[in-house]
Amino acid sequence: GQQVMQIPQYQHVQEGEDFTTYCNSSTTLSNIQWYKQRPGGHPVFLIQLVKSGEVKKQKRLTFQFGEAKKNSSLHITATQTTDVGTYFCAGTAAGGTSYGKLTFGQGTILTVHP
Amino acid sequence: DAMVIQNPRYQVTQFGKPVTLSCSQTLNHNVMYWYQQKSSQAPKLLFHYYDKDFNNEADTPDNFQSRRPNTSFCFLDIRSPGLGDAAMYLCATSRVRGLDEQFFGPGTRLTVL
């Protein structure tokens, strides 16, 4: 079945440093979504990418979808303590009979030291 | 304004004692999902309803059942909880399946003694 791999599993940064998490799918994706889960909280939708090579920005966050629609990345510029949490990518396999099921990556746990 | 509500937020049960978790939504979304999330892991989809159509994941144990009596409510029944079922259970909704964001509830933390 479809697998979505996400690296790194953990990332510790000093406040002000940049952060990137990478997501790779074993199959071509229709779309990829990114969620943030604060410690003790629930996943909150950040963004969805649909087009090959798409790049979207939200303030200090930059999201990319690969040309082959099998990988994606989230980059945070100048991290702040409010960025702390687990970042999940989640993709929907293209075609097939998956009815649009989201498959989550394992997540990257971001810690920001002030 | 709460959009996806889960009750209770914390549930303690005994090994083998049935438990029901509830989820309600004010978004009028067609799709409702139940996920299991264990510590430091990704949410794992158990099943979902597309309107009244129930869709079970192949690897969801028979111990887990679900009911959706109407658009707003969905229940997760664990018939005989084992120690391995201790987890956070997340309910989520979306307007449609696939290319649509999912709205998650705050979750129910289940402890099995």
Short mmCIF file of C-alpha atoms in Angstrom, two decimals:
data_model
loop_
_atom_site.label_atom_id
_atom_site.label_comp_id
_atom_site.label_asym_id
_atom_site.label_seq_id
_atom_site.Cartn_x
_atom_site.Cartn_y
_atom_site.Cartn_z
CA GLY A 1 0.00 0.00 0.00
CA GLN A 2 0.88 3.65 -0.14
CA GLN A 3 3.59 4.80 2.23
CA VAL A 4 4.52 8.34 3.14
CA MET A 5 7.92 8.80 4.73
CA GLN A 6 8.85 11.97 6.57
CA ILE A 7 12.24 13.11 7.80
CA PRO A 8 13.72 14.05 10.13
CA GLN A 9 11.78 12.52 13.01
CA TYR A 10 13.07 15.16 15.41
CA GLN A 11 14.57 18.60 14.92
CA HIS A 12 15.94 20.85 17.63
CA VAL A 13 16.75 24.42 16.64
CA GLN A 14 17.66 27.68 18.29
CA GLU A 15 15.11 30.40 17.93
CA GLY A 16 15.84 32.30 14.74
CA GLU A 17 17.26 29.31 12.87
CA ASP A 18 15.54 27.84 9.85
CA PHE A 19 13.80 24.46 9.79
CA THR A 20 12.88 22.07 6.99
CA THR A 21 10.96 18.81 7.00
CA TYR A 22 10.75 16.51 3.99
CA CYS A 23 8.06 14.14 2.85
CA ASN A 24 8.37 11.34 0.29
CA SER A 25 5.64 9.10 -1.05
CA SER A 26 6.03 5.64 -2.53
CA THR A 27 3.36 6.51 -5.10
CA THR A 28 2.34 9.54 -7.10
CA LEU A 29 0.03 11.81 -5.17
CA SER A 30 -3.06 13.75 -6.17
CA ASN A 31 -2.40 16.27 -3.45
CA ILE A 32 -0.46 16.76 -0.29
CA GLN A 33 -1.62 18.44 2.87
CA TRP A 34 0.34 19.71 5.84
CA TYR A 35 -0.89 19.73 9.42
CA LYS A 36 0.56 21.09 12.65
CA GLN A 37 -0.11 19.48 16.00
CA ARG A 38 0.88 21.43 19.08
CA PRO A 39 1.93 19.43 22.16
CA GLY A 40 -1.25 18.07 23.74
CA GLY A 41 -3.34 19.34 20.84
CA HIS A 42 -4.93 18.02 17.70
CA PRO A 43 -3.80 18.30 14.07
CA VAL A 44 -4.63 21.62 12.46
CA PHE A 45 -4.67 22.03 8.71
CA LEU A 46 -2.01 24.35 7.32
CA ILE A 47 -2.18 24.05 3.55
CA GLN A 48 -2.88 21.85 0.55
CA LEU A 49 -0.76 21.56 -2.60
CA VAL A 50 -2.21 20.08 -5.77
CA LYS A 51 -0.14 21.11 -8.77
CA SER A 52 3.19 19.67 -9.84
CA GLY A 53 6.02 21.98 -8.74
CA GLU A 54 3.65 24.16 -6.71
CA VAL A 55 5.09 26.52 -4.13
CA LYS A 56 2.97 28.27 -1.53
CA LYS A 57 3.94 30.66 1.23
CA GLN A 58 2.31 31.52 4.50
CA LYS A 59 4.32 34.24 6.21
CA ARG A 60 7.51 32.44 7.33
CA LEU A 61 6.34 29.04 6.03
CA THR A 62 7.13 27.84 2.51
CA PHE A 63 5.57 24.68 1.12
CA GLN A 64 6.72 22.89 -2.02
CA PHE A 65 5.29 20.03 -4.04
CA GLY A 66 7.74 18.14 -6.23
CA GLU A 67 7.58 18.01 -10.00
CA ALA A 68 6.82 14.29 -9.91
CA LYS A 69 4.19 14.82 -7.19
CA LYS A 70 5.90 12.28 -4.97
CA ASN A 71 7.63 14.58 -2.53
CA SER A 72 7.05 17.74 -0.60
CA SER A 73 8.77 19.99 1.89
CA LEU A 74 7.92 22.54 4.53
CA HIS A 75 10.46 25.23 5.32
CA ILE A 76 10.17 27.64 8.23
CA THR A 77 12.36 30.73 8.15
CA ALA A 78 13.58 32.20 11.42
CA THR A 79 11.78 29.88 13.78
CA GLN A 80 9.95 31.20 16.81
CA THR A 81 8.93 29.41 20.00
CA THR A 82 5.36 29.41 18.73
CA ASP A 83 6.46 27.09 15.93
CA VAL A 84 6.94 24.24 18.39
CA GLY A 85 4.94 21.14 17.54
CA THR A 86 4.73 18.16 15.25
CA TYR A 87 4.40 18.78 11.54
CA PHE A 88 2.68 16.09 9.50
CA CYS A 89 2.44 15.73 5.79
CA ALA A 90 -0.48 13.72 4.46
CA GLY A 91 -1.04 12.67 0.89
CA THR A 92 -3.78 11.21 -1.25
CA ALA A 93 -2.73 8.61 -3.80
CA ALA A 94 -3.43 9.47 -7.41
CA GLY A 95 -5.90 7.23 -9.22
CA GLY A 96 -6.62 3.77 -7.87
CA THR A 97 -9.42 2.95 -5.47
CA SER A 98 -8.26 4.83 -2.41
CA TYR A 99 -11.31 7.13 -2.53
CA GLY A 100 -9.10 10.01 -1.53
CA LYS A 101 -7.78 8.52 1.70
CA LEU A 102 -5.15 10.64 3.40
CA THR A 103 -2.01 8.77 4.38
CA PHE A 104 -0.02 10.57 7.05
CA GLY A 105 3.73 10.72 7.32
CA GLN A 106 5.28 9.93 10.70
CA GLY A 107 5.68 13.60 11.51
CA THR A 108 8.62 15.79 12.47
CA ILE A 109 8.74 16.98 16.05
CA LEU A 110 10.14 20.51 16.17
CA THR A 111 11.63 21.91 19.34
CA VAL A 112 12.69 25.56 19.43
CA HIS A 113 15.10 26.72 22.13
CA PRO A 114 14.75 30.41 23.05
CA ASP B 1 -16.87 28.46 18.15
CA ALA B 2 -16.35 24.75 18.43
CA MET B 3 -16.77 22.99 15.11
CA VAL B 4 -15.83 19.39 15.94
CA ILE B 5 -16.63 18.38 19.49
CA GLN B 6 -15.54 15.20 21.17
CA ASN B 7 -16.81 13.79 24.44
CA PRO B 8 -15.49 12.89 26.81
CA ARG B 9 -12.05 14.45 26.58
CA TYR B 10 -10.66 11.80 28.90
CA GLN B 11 -12.03 8.29 29.32
CA VAL B 12 -10.80 5.63 31.69
CA THR B 13 -12.08 2.11 31.27
CA GLN B 14 -11.20 -1.34 32.47
CA PHE B 15 -9.75 -4.10 30.38
CA GLY B 16 -12.61 -5.67 28.44
CA LYS B 17 -15.26 -3.13 29.48
CA PRO B 18 -17.03 -1.62 26.47
CA VAL B 19 -16.65 2.09 25.89
CA THR B 20 -18.25 4.59 23.54
CA LEU B 21 -16.67 7.81 22.37
CA SER B 22 -18.73 10.50 20.71
CA CYS B 23 -18.12 13.16 18.11
CA SER B 24 -20.38 15.91 16.89
CA GLN B 25 -19.88 18.58 14.26
CA THR B 26 -21.49 21.89 13.43
CA LEU B 27 -19.95 22.12 9.96
CA ASN B 28 -22.57 19.98 8.19
CA HIS B 29 -19.76 18.04 6.53
CA ASN B 30 -20.53 14.87 4.64
CA VAL B 31 -17.49 12.94 5.77
CA MET B 32 -16.58 11.96 9.31
CA TYR B 33 -13.41 10.07 10.23
CA TRP B 34 -12.11 8.26 13.27
CA TYR B 35 -8.36 8.13 13.83
CA GLN B 36 -6.30 6.44 16.50
CA GLN B 37 -3.13 8.24 17.52
CA LYS B 38 -0.57 6.74 19.85
CA SER B 39 2.20 8.72 21.46
CA SER B 40 4.66 10.24 18.97
CA GLN B 41 2.94 8.53 16.05
CA ALA B 42 0.89 9.68 13.11
CA PRO B 43 -2.89 9.47 13.20
CA LYS B 44 -4.04 6.08 11.93
CA LEU B 45 -7.36 5.97 10.11
CA LEU B 46 -9.77 3.43 11.56
CA PHE B 47 -12.80 4.11 9.37
CA HIS B 48 -14.87 6.87 7.89
CA TYR B 49 -18.43 7.67 6.90
CA TYR B 50 -19.20 9.30 3.59
CA ASP B 51 -22.71 10.43 4.41
CA LYS B 52 -24.29 7.14 5.55
CA ASP B 53 -21.82 4.96 3.70
CA PHE B 54 -19.48 3.25 6.17
CA ASN B 55 -15.91 2.53 5.07
CA ASN B 56 -13.73 0.33 7.23
CA GLU B 57 -9.95 0.22 6.88
CA ALA B 58 -8.68 -3.29 6.17
CA ASP B 59 -6.46 -3.39 9.24
CA THR B 60 -8.98 -1.99 11.73
CA PRO B 61 -9.67 -4.65 14.37
CA ASP B 62 -13.21 -6.02 14.67
CA ASN B 63 -13.15 -4.73 18.22
CA PHE B 64 -13.80 -1.26 16.83
CA GLN B 65 -17.22 -0.32 15.53
CA SER B 66 -18.83 2.93 14.54
CA ARG B 67 -22.27 4.45 14.20
CA ARG B 68 -23.46 7.59 12.50
CA PRO B 69 -27.12 8.15 13.36
CA ASN B 70 -27.27 11.51 11.58
CA THR B 71 -25.07 14.05 9.82
CA SER B 72 -23.93 15.71 13.02
CA PHE B 73 -23.01 12.78 15.22
CA CYS B 74 -20.66 9.84 15.00
CA PHE B 75 -19.75 7.29 17.65
CA LEU B 76 -16.80 5.00 18.16
CA ASP B 77 -17.54 1.81 20.07
CA ILE B 78 -14.73 -0.31 21.45
CA ARG B 79 -16.33 -3.58 22.40
CA SER B 80 -13.60 -5.11 24.53
CA PRO B 81 -10.76 -2.66 25.09
CA GLY B 82 -7.32 -4.09 25.52
CA LEU B 83 -4.24 -2.42 26.93
CA GLY B 84 -3.04 -1.82 23.40
CA ASP B 85 -6.10 0.30 22.65
CA ALA B 86 -4.99 3.03 25.01
CA ALA B 87 -4.49 6.03 22.76
CA MET B 88 -5.85 9.37 21.66
CA TYR B 89 -8.91 8.99 19.44
CA LEU B 90 -9.43 11.80 17.01
CA CYS B 91 -12.57 12.58 15.10
CA ALA B 92 -12.28 14.62 11.92
CA THR B 93 -14.62 15.92 9.25
CA SER B 94 -14.40 17.15 5.70
CA ARG B 95 -16.87 18.39 3.11
CA VAL B 96 -15.83 15.81 0.57
CA ARG B 97 -13.33 12.98 0.40
CA GLY B 98 -9.95 13.57 -1.12
CA LEU B 99 -9.03 17.12 -2.05
CA ASP B 100 -10.36 18.78 1.07
CA GLU B 101 -8.92 19.74 4.39
CA GLN B 102 -9.89 17.80 7.44
CA PHE B 103 -11.08 19.48 10.62
CA PHE B 104 -10.04 17.62 13.73
CA GLY B 105 -11.71 17.57 17.10
CA PRO B 106 -9.70 17.91 20.31
CA GLY B 107 -9.61 14.15 20.78
CA THR B 108 -10.50 11.71 23.55
CA ARG B 109 -7.64 10.30 25.57
CA LEU B 110 -8.50 6.67 26.40
CA THR B 111 -6.82 4.91 29.30
CA VAL B 112 -7.32 1.18 29.78
CA LEU B 113 -6.64 -0.21 33.24
#
